[in-house]
CSV table of N, CA and C in Angstrom, one decimal:
chain,number,residue,atom,x,y,z
N,1,MET,N,186.4,30.1,22.2
N,1,MET,CA,185.8,28.7,21.8
N,1,MET,C,185.4,29.1,20.4
N,2,ASN,N,184.5,30.0,19.9
N,2,ASN,CA,184.1,30.4,18.9
N,2,ASN,C,185.1,30.2,17.9
N,3,SER,N,186.4,30.7,18.1
N,3,SER,CA,187.6,30.7,17.4
N,3,SER,C,188.1,29.6,17.0
N,4,PHE,N,188.1,28.3,17.8
N,4,PHE,CA,188.2,27.3,17.7
N,4,PHE,C,187.5,26.6,16.5
N,5,MET,N,186.1,26.8,16.5
N,5,MET,CA,185.2,26.4,15.9
N,5,MET,C,185.5,26.8,14.3
N,6,VAL,N,185.7,27.9,14.4
N,6,VAL,CA,186.1,28.8,12.9
N,6,VAL,C,187.2,28.2,12.3
N,7,LEU,N,188.2,27.8,13.0
N,7,LEU,CA,189.4,27.2,12.7
N,7,LEU,C,188.9,25.8,12.0
N,8,ALA,N,188.1,25.1,12.9
N,8,ALA,CA,187.8,23.8,12.6
N,8,ALA,C,187.0,23.5,11.1
N,9,ALA,N,186.3,24.4,11.3
N,9,ALA,CA,185.3,24.5,10.0
N,9,ALA,C,186.1,24.9,8.7
N,10,THR,N,186.9,26.0,8.9
N,10,THR,CA,187.9,26.1,7.8
N,10,THR,C,188.8,25.1,7.3
N,11,ASP,N,189.5,24.3,8.1
N,11,ASP,CA,190.1,22.9,8.1
N,11,ASP,C,189.2,22.2,7.2
N,12,CYS,N,188.1,21.6,7.4
N,12,CYS,CA,187.1,20.9,7.3
N,12,CYS,C,186.8,21.3,5.7
N,13,LEU,N,186.9,22.8,5.4
N,13,LEU,CA,186.4,23.0,3.9
N,13,LEU,C,187.6,23.3,3.1
N,14,ASN,N,188.9,22.8,3.4
N,14,ASN,CA,190.2,22.9,2.8
N,14,ASN,C,190.5,24.2,2.5
N,15,ILE,N,190.4,25.2,3.5
N,15,ILE,CA,190.6,26.6,3.2
N,15,ILE,C,191.9,26.7,4.2
N,16,SER,N,192.9,27.5,3.5
N,16,SER,CA,193.9,27.8,4.2
N,16,SER,C,194.1,28.2,5.6
N,17,LEU,N,194.6,27.0,6.5
N,17,LEU,CA,194.3,27.1,7.7
N,17,LEU,C,195.2,28.2,8.6
N,18,ASN,N,196.4,28.5,7.6
N,18,ASN,CA,197.3,29.5,8.1
N,18,ASN,C,196.9,30.9,7.9
N,19,LYS,N,196.2,31.0,7.0
N,19,LYS,CA,195.7,32.3,6.7
N,19,LYS,C,194.5,32.7,7.6
N,20,ALA,N,193.5,31.6,8.1
N,20,ALA,CA,192.6,31.7,9.1
N,20,ALA,C,193.0,32.1,10.5
N,21,ILE,N,194.3,31.3,10.7
N,21,ILE,CA,194.8,31.6,11.9
N,21,ILE,C,195.4,33.1,12.2
N,22,LYS,N,195.9,33.5,11.1
N,22,LYS,CA,196.2,35.0,11.0
N,22,LYS,C,195.2,35.8,11.3
N,23,GLU,N,193.9,35.6,10.5
N,23,GLU,CA,192.7,36.5,10.5
N,23,GLU,C,192.1,36.4,12.0
N,24,VAL,N,192.1,35.2,12.6
N,24,VAL,CA,191.6,35.3,14.2
N,24,VAL,C,192.7,35.7,15.0
N,25,GLU,N,193.9,35.9,14.6
N,25,GLU,CA,194.9,36.6,15.8
N,25,GLU,C,194.7,38.2,15.7
N,26,ASN,N,194.0,38.5,14.5
N,26,ASN,CA,193.7,39.9,14.6
N,26,ASN,C,192.2,40.3,15.1
N,27,LEU,N,191.6,39.3,15.6
N,27,LEU,CA,190.3,39.9,16.3
N,27,LEU,C,190.4,40.2,17.6
N,28,HIS,N,189.6,41.1,17.9
N,28,HIS,CA,189.7,41.7,19.4
N,28,HIS,C,188.2,41.7,20.0
N,29,PRO,N,187.9,41.7,21.0
N,29,PRO,CA,186.5,41.6,21.6
N,29,PRO,C,185.9,43.0,21.6
N,30,ILE,N,184.7,43.0,21.2
N,30,ILE,CA,183.9,44.2,21.2
N,30,ILE,C,183.9,44.7,22.7
N,31,ALA,N,183.4,46.3,22.6
N,31,ALA,CA,183.7,46.8,23.7
N,31,ALA,C,182.6,46.2,24.8
N,32,GLY,N,183.0,45.9,26.1
N,32,GLY,CA,182.2,45.2,27.0
N,32,GLY,C,182.1,43.8,26.8
N,33,ARG,N,182.9,43.1,26.3
N,33,ARG,CA,182.9,41.8,25.8
N,33,ARG,C,184.3,41.1,26.2
N,34,GLY,N,184.6,40.8,27.5
N,34,GLY,CA,185.8,40.1,27.9
N,34,GLY,C,186.9,40.9,27.6
N,35,GLN,N,187.0,42.1,27.3
N,35,GLN,CA,188.4,43.0,27.4
N,35,GLN,C,189.3,43.0,28.8
N,36,GLN,N,190.2,43.1,28.7
N,36,GLN,CA,191.1,43.1,29.7
N,36,GLN,C,191.9,44.4,30.0
N,37,HIS,N,191.9,45.0,31.2
N,37,HIS,CA,192.4,46.1,31.3
N,37,HIS,C,193.4,46.2,32.5
N,38,THR,N,194.6,46.6,32.4
N,38,THR,CA,195.6,46.7,33.5
N,38,THR,C,195.4,48.2,34.1
N,39,LEU,N,195.2,48.3,35.4
N,39,LEU,CA,194.8,49.7,35.8
N,39,LEU,C,195.8,50.2,36.9
N,40,SER,N,196.7,50.9,36.8
N,40,SER,CA,197.5,51.4,38.0
N,40,SER,C,196.6,52.1,39.1
N,41,ILE,N,196.8,51.5,40.4
N,41,ILE,CA,195.8,52.0,41.4
N,41,ILE,C,196.9,52.8,42.4
N,42,ALA,N,198.2,52.5,42.3
N,42,ALA,CA,199.3,53.2,43.2
N,42,ALA,C,200.5,53.1,42.5
N,43,PRO,N,201.7,53.7,42.7
N,43,PRO,CA,202.8,53.4,41.9
N,43,PRO,C,203.3,52.1,41.8
N,44,ASP,N,203.1,51.3,42.9
N,44,ASP,CA,203.8,49.8,42.7
N,44,ASP,C,202.3,48.9,42.7
N,45,LYS,N,201.1,49.2,42.4
N,45,LYS,CA,199.8,48.3,42.6
N,45,LYS,C,199.3,48.5,41.3
N,46,THR,N,199.0,47.3,40.8
N,46,THR,CA,197.8,47.4,39.4
N,46,THR,C,196.9,46.4,39.7
N,47,ILE,N,195.7,46.5,39.0
N,47,ILE,CA,194.6,45.8,39.0
N,47,ILE,C,194.3,45.4,37.8
N,48,THR,N,193.8,43.9,37.4
N,48,THR,CA,193.3,43.6,35.9
N,48,THR,C,191.9,43.8,36.1
N,49,LEU,N,191.3,44.6,35.2
N,49,LEU,CA,189.9,44.7,35.0
N,49,LEU,C,189.5,44.0,34.0
N,50,ILE,N,188.3,43.0,34.0
N,50,ILE,CA,187.6,42.2,32.9
N,50,ILE,C,186.8,42.8,32.5
N,51,ASP,N,186.3,43.5,31.5
N,51,ASP,CA,185.1,44.2,31.2
N,51,ASP,C,183.8,43.5,30.4
N,52,ASP,N,183.2,42.8,31.2
N,52,ASP,CA,182.1,42.0,30.2
N,52,ASP,C,180.8,42.5,30.6
N,53,SER,N,180.5,43.8,30.4
N,53,SER,CA,179.5,44.7,30.7
N,53,SER,C,178.7,45.0,29.5
N,54,TYR,N,178.7,44.0,28.5
N,54,TYR,CA,178.1,44.6,27.4
N,54,TYR,C,176.3,44.3,27.6
N,55,ASN,N,176.2,43.1,28.1
N,55,ASN,CA,174.8,42.7,28.4
N,55,ASN,C,174.6,41.6,29.3
N,56,ALA,N,174.0,41.7,30.3
N,56,ALA,CA,173.8,40.9,31.6
N,56,ALA,C,172.6,40.1,31.1
N,57,HIS,N,173.1,38.7,30.6
N,57,HIS,CA,171.9,37.7,30.4
N,57,HIS,C,172.6,36.5,30.9
N,58,ALA,N,171.7,35.5,31.4
N,58,ALA,CA,172.3,34.6,32.1
N,58,ALA,C,173.3,33.6,31.4
N,59,SER,N,173.4,33.5,30.3
N,59,SER,CA,174.1,32.7,29.5
N,59,SER,C,175.6,33.7,29.5
N,60,SER,N,175.5,34.7,28.9
N,60,SER,CA,176.6,35.7,29.3
N,60,SER,C,177.2,35.8,30.7
N,61,MET,N,176.5,36.2,31.6
N,61,MET,CA,176.9,36.0,33.1
N,61,MET,C,177.6,34.7,33.4
N,62,GLN,N,177.1,33.5,33.1
N,62,GLN,CA,177.9,32.2,33.3
N,62,GLN,C,179.1,32.1,32.8
N,63,ALA,N,179.1,32.6,31.4
N,63,ALA,CA,180.5,32.9,30.6
N,63,ALA,C,181.6,33.6,31.1
N,64,GLY,N,180.9,34.6,31.8
N,64,GLY,CA,181.8,35.6,32.7
N,64,GLY,C,182.5,35.1,33.9
N,65,LEU,N,181.6,34.5,34.5
N,65,LEU,CA,181.9,33.9,35.8
N,65,LEU,C,182.9,32.8,35.8
N,66,SER,N,182.7,32.0,34.5
N,66,SER,CA,183.6,30.8,34.4
N,66,SER,C,185.0,31.3,33.7
N,67,THR,N,185.2,32.4,32.9
N,67,THR,CA,186.5,32.7,32.7
N,67,THR,C,187.1,33.4,33.9
N,68,LEU,N,186.5,33.9,35.0
N,68,LEU,CA,187.0,34.3,36.2
N,68,LEU,C,187.4,33.5,36.8
N,69,ALA,N,186.7,32.1,36.9
N,69,ALA,CA,187.2,31.0,37.5
N,69,ALA,C,188.2,30.3,37.3
N,70,GLN,N,188.6,30.6,35.7
N,70,GLN,CA,189.9,29.9,35.1
N,70,GLN,C,191.3,31.1,35.7
N,71,LEU,N,190.9,31.9,35.8
N,71,LEU,CA,192.1,33.0,36.1
N,71,LEU,C,192.9,32.5,37.3
N,72,PRO,N,194.3,32.5,37.2
N,72,PRO,CA,195.0,32.0,38.3
N,72,PRO,C,195.4,33.4,39.3
N,73,PRO,N,195.5,33.5,40.5
N,73,PRO,CA,195.7,34.5,41.1
N,73,PRO,C,197.2,35.2,40.5
N,74,SER,N,197.4,36.5,40.5
N,74,SER,CA,198.2,37.3,39.9
N,74,SER,C,199.3,37.4,41.1
N,75,PHE,N,199.0,37.4,42.3
N,75,PHE,CA,199.9,37.6,43.3
N,75,PHE,C,199.3,36.7,44.5
N,76,PRO,N,200.2,36.4,45.6
N,76,PRO,CA,199.8,36.0,46.7
N,76,PRO,C,198.3,36.3,47.4
N,77,ASN,N,198.6,37.6,47.6
N,77,ASN,CA,197.5,38.5,48.3
N,77,ASN,C,196.3,39.0,47.5
N,78,SER,N,196.1,38.4,46.1
N,78,SER,CA,195.4,39.0,45.0
N,78,SER,C,193.7,38.4,45.8
N,79,ARG,N,192.9,39.2,45.2
N,79,ARG,CA,191.5,39.2,45.3
N,79,ARG,C,190.8,39.2,44.2
N,80,LYS,N,189.5,38.2,44.0
N,80,LYS,CA,188.7,38.5,42.8
N,80,LYS,C,187.4,39.1,43.3
N,81,ILE,N,187.1,40.2,42.6
N,81,ILE,CA,185.8,41.0,43.2
N,81,ILE,C,184.9,41.0,41.6
N,82,ALA,N,183.6,40.5,41.9
N,82,ALA,CA,182.8,40.6,41.0
N,82,ALA,C,181.6,41.6,41.0
N,83,ILE,N,181.6,42.5,39.9
N,83,ILE,CA,180.5,43.4,39.9
N,83,ILE,C,179.3,42.9,38.8
N,84,LEU,N,178.2,42.9,39.5
N,84,LEU,CA,177.1,42.3,38.4
N,84,LEU,C,176.0,43.0,38.4
N,85,GLY,N,175.7,43.2,37.2
N,85,GLY,CA,174.4,44.0,36.9
N,85,GLY,C,173.3,43.2,36.9
N,86,ASP,N,172.2,44.1,36.5
N,86,ASP,CA,170.8,43.4,36.4
N,86,ASP,C,170.7,42.3,35.2
N,87,MET,N,170.0,41.4,35.6
N,87,MET,CA,169.6,40.4,34.5
N,87,MET,C,168.1,40.7,34.1
N,88,LYS,N,167.6,41.2,33.4
N,88,LYS,CA,166.3,41.4,33.1
N,88,LYS,C,165.9,40.6,32.1
N,89,GLU,N,164.4,40.7,32.1
N,89,GLU,CA,163.6,39.9,31.0
N,89,GLU,C,163.8,38.3,30.9
N,90,LEU,N,164.1,37.7,32.2
N,90,LEU,CA,164.0,36.5,32.5
N,90,LEU,C,162.7,35.6,32.5
N,91,GLY,N,161.5,36.7,32.5
N,91,GLY,CA,160.4,36.1,32.9
N,91,GLY,C,160.3,35.1,34.3
N,92,ASP,N,159.6,33.9,33.9
N,92,ASP,CA,159.3,33.0,34.9
N,92,ASP,C,160.6,32.3,35.5
N,93,GLN,N,161.7,32.3,34.6
N,93,GLN,CA,163.0,31.6,35.0
N,93,GLN,C,164.0,32.5,35.8
N,94,SER,N,163.6,33.8,36.2
N,94,SER,CA,164.3,34.9,36.7
N,94,SER,C,165.0,34.3,38.1
N,95,GLU,N,164.0,33.9,39.0
N,95,GLU,CA,164.6,33.4,40.4
N,95,GLU,C,165.5,32.3,40.1
N,96,ALA,N,165.1,31.3,39.2
N,96,ALA,CA,166.3,30.2,39.1
N,96,ALA,C,167.4,30.6,38.7
N,97,LEU,N,167.6,31.5,37.4
N,97,LEU,CA,168.8,31.6,36.8
N,97,LEU,C,169.5,32.6,37.7
N,98,HIS,N,168.8,33.5,38.7
N,98,HIS,CA,170.1,34.2,39.4
N,98,HIS,C,170.6,33.3,40.5
N,99,LYS,N,169.6,32.3,41.1
N,99,LYS,CA,170.2,31.5,42.2
N,99,LYS,C,171.1,30.4,41.4
N,100,GLY,N,170.9,30.4,40.0
N,100,GLY,CA,171.8,29.2,39.6
N,100,GLY,C,173.4,29.9,39.3
N,101,LEU,N,173.5,31.4,39.6
N,101,LEU,CA,174.9,32.0,39.7
N,101,LEU,C,175.6,31.6,40.8
N,102,LEU,N,175.0,31.2,41.9
N,102,LEU,CA,176.1,30.9,43.2
N,102,LEU,C,176.9,30.0,43.1
N,103,PRO,N,176.7,28.7,42.5
N,103,PRO,CA,177.9,27.9,42.4
N,103,PRO,C,179.1,28.4,41.7
N,104,LEU,N,178.7,29.3,40.5
N,104,LEU,CA,179.6,29.7,39.8
N,104,LEU,C,180.4,30.5,40.5
N,105,LEU,N,179.9,31.6,41.0
N,105,LEU,CA,180.6,32.5,42.0
N,105,LEU,C,181.4,31.7,43.1
N,106,GLN,N,180.8,30.9,43.9
N,106,GLN,CA,181.7,29.8,44.6
N,106,GLN,C,183.1,29.4,43.8
N,107,ASN,N,182.9,28.6,42.8
N,107,ASN,CA,183.8,28.1,41.8
N,107,ASN,C,185.0,29.1,41.6
N,108,ALA,N,184.5,30.2,41.1
N,108,ALA,CA,185.4,31.3,40.8
N,108,ALA,C,186.4,31.8,42.1
N,109,ARG,N,185.6,31.4,43.3
N,109,ARG,CA,186.3,31.9,44.4
N,109,ARG,C,186.2,33.6,44.5
N,110,VAL,N,185.1,33.9,44.4
N,110,VAL,CA,185.0,35.6,44.5
N,110,VAL,C,184.9,36.0,45.8
N,111,ASP,N,185.9,37.0,45.9
N,111,ASP,CA,186.2,37.4,47.4
N,111,ASP,C,185.1,38.5,47.9
N,112,MET,N,184.5,39.2,46.9
N,112,MET,CA,183.6,40.1,47.1
N,112,MET,C,183.1,40.3,45.8
N,113,LEU,N,181.6,40.5,46.0
N,113,LEU,CA,180.4,40.8,45.2
N,113,LEU,C,179.8,42.0,45.5
N,114,PHE,N,179.6,42.8,44.4
N,114,PHE,CA,178.6,43.9,44.3
N,114,PHE,C,177.6,43.8,43.3
N,115,THR,N,176.6,44.3,43.8
N,115,THR,CA,175.5,43.9,42.7
N,115,THR,C,174.7,45.2,42.5
């Protein structure tokens, strides 16, 4: 979404959109921010790991679960497994923010949850 906003701003400023698109194509997420890895777990089995472990704040947790919800199952027998770390320093809103993740987990159709 940020890339689209950059491209829109570039277009509004009459800067070369083609050049901006080429630059955006070269962007890669920082470690722990949405990187996808295909891991071989058996000779004929792979899994897709989405590493969004950089920081566990309510907004980043919501974004990660929303991304997970949008992923189609790769195989008929595929599962979605979420491994969630602590969300700390949330103050008085901590309980509500943690409970607020439940609808996102349900929407993502998470089969297994590890916390």
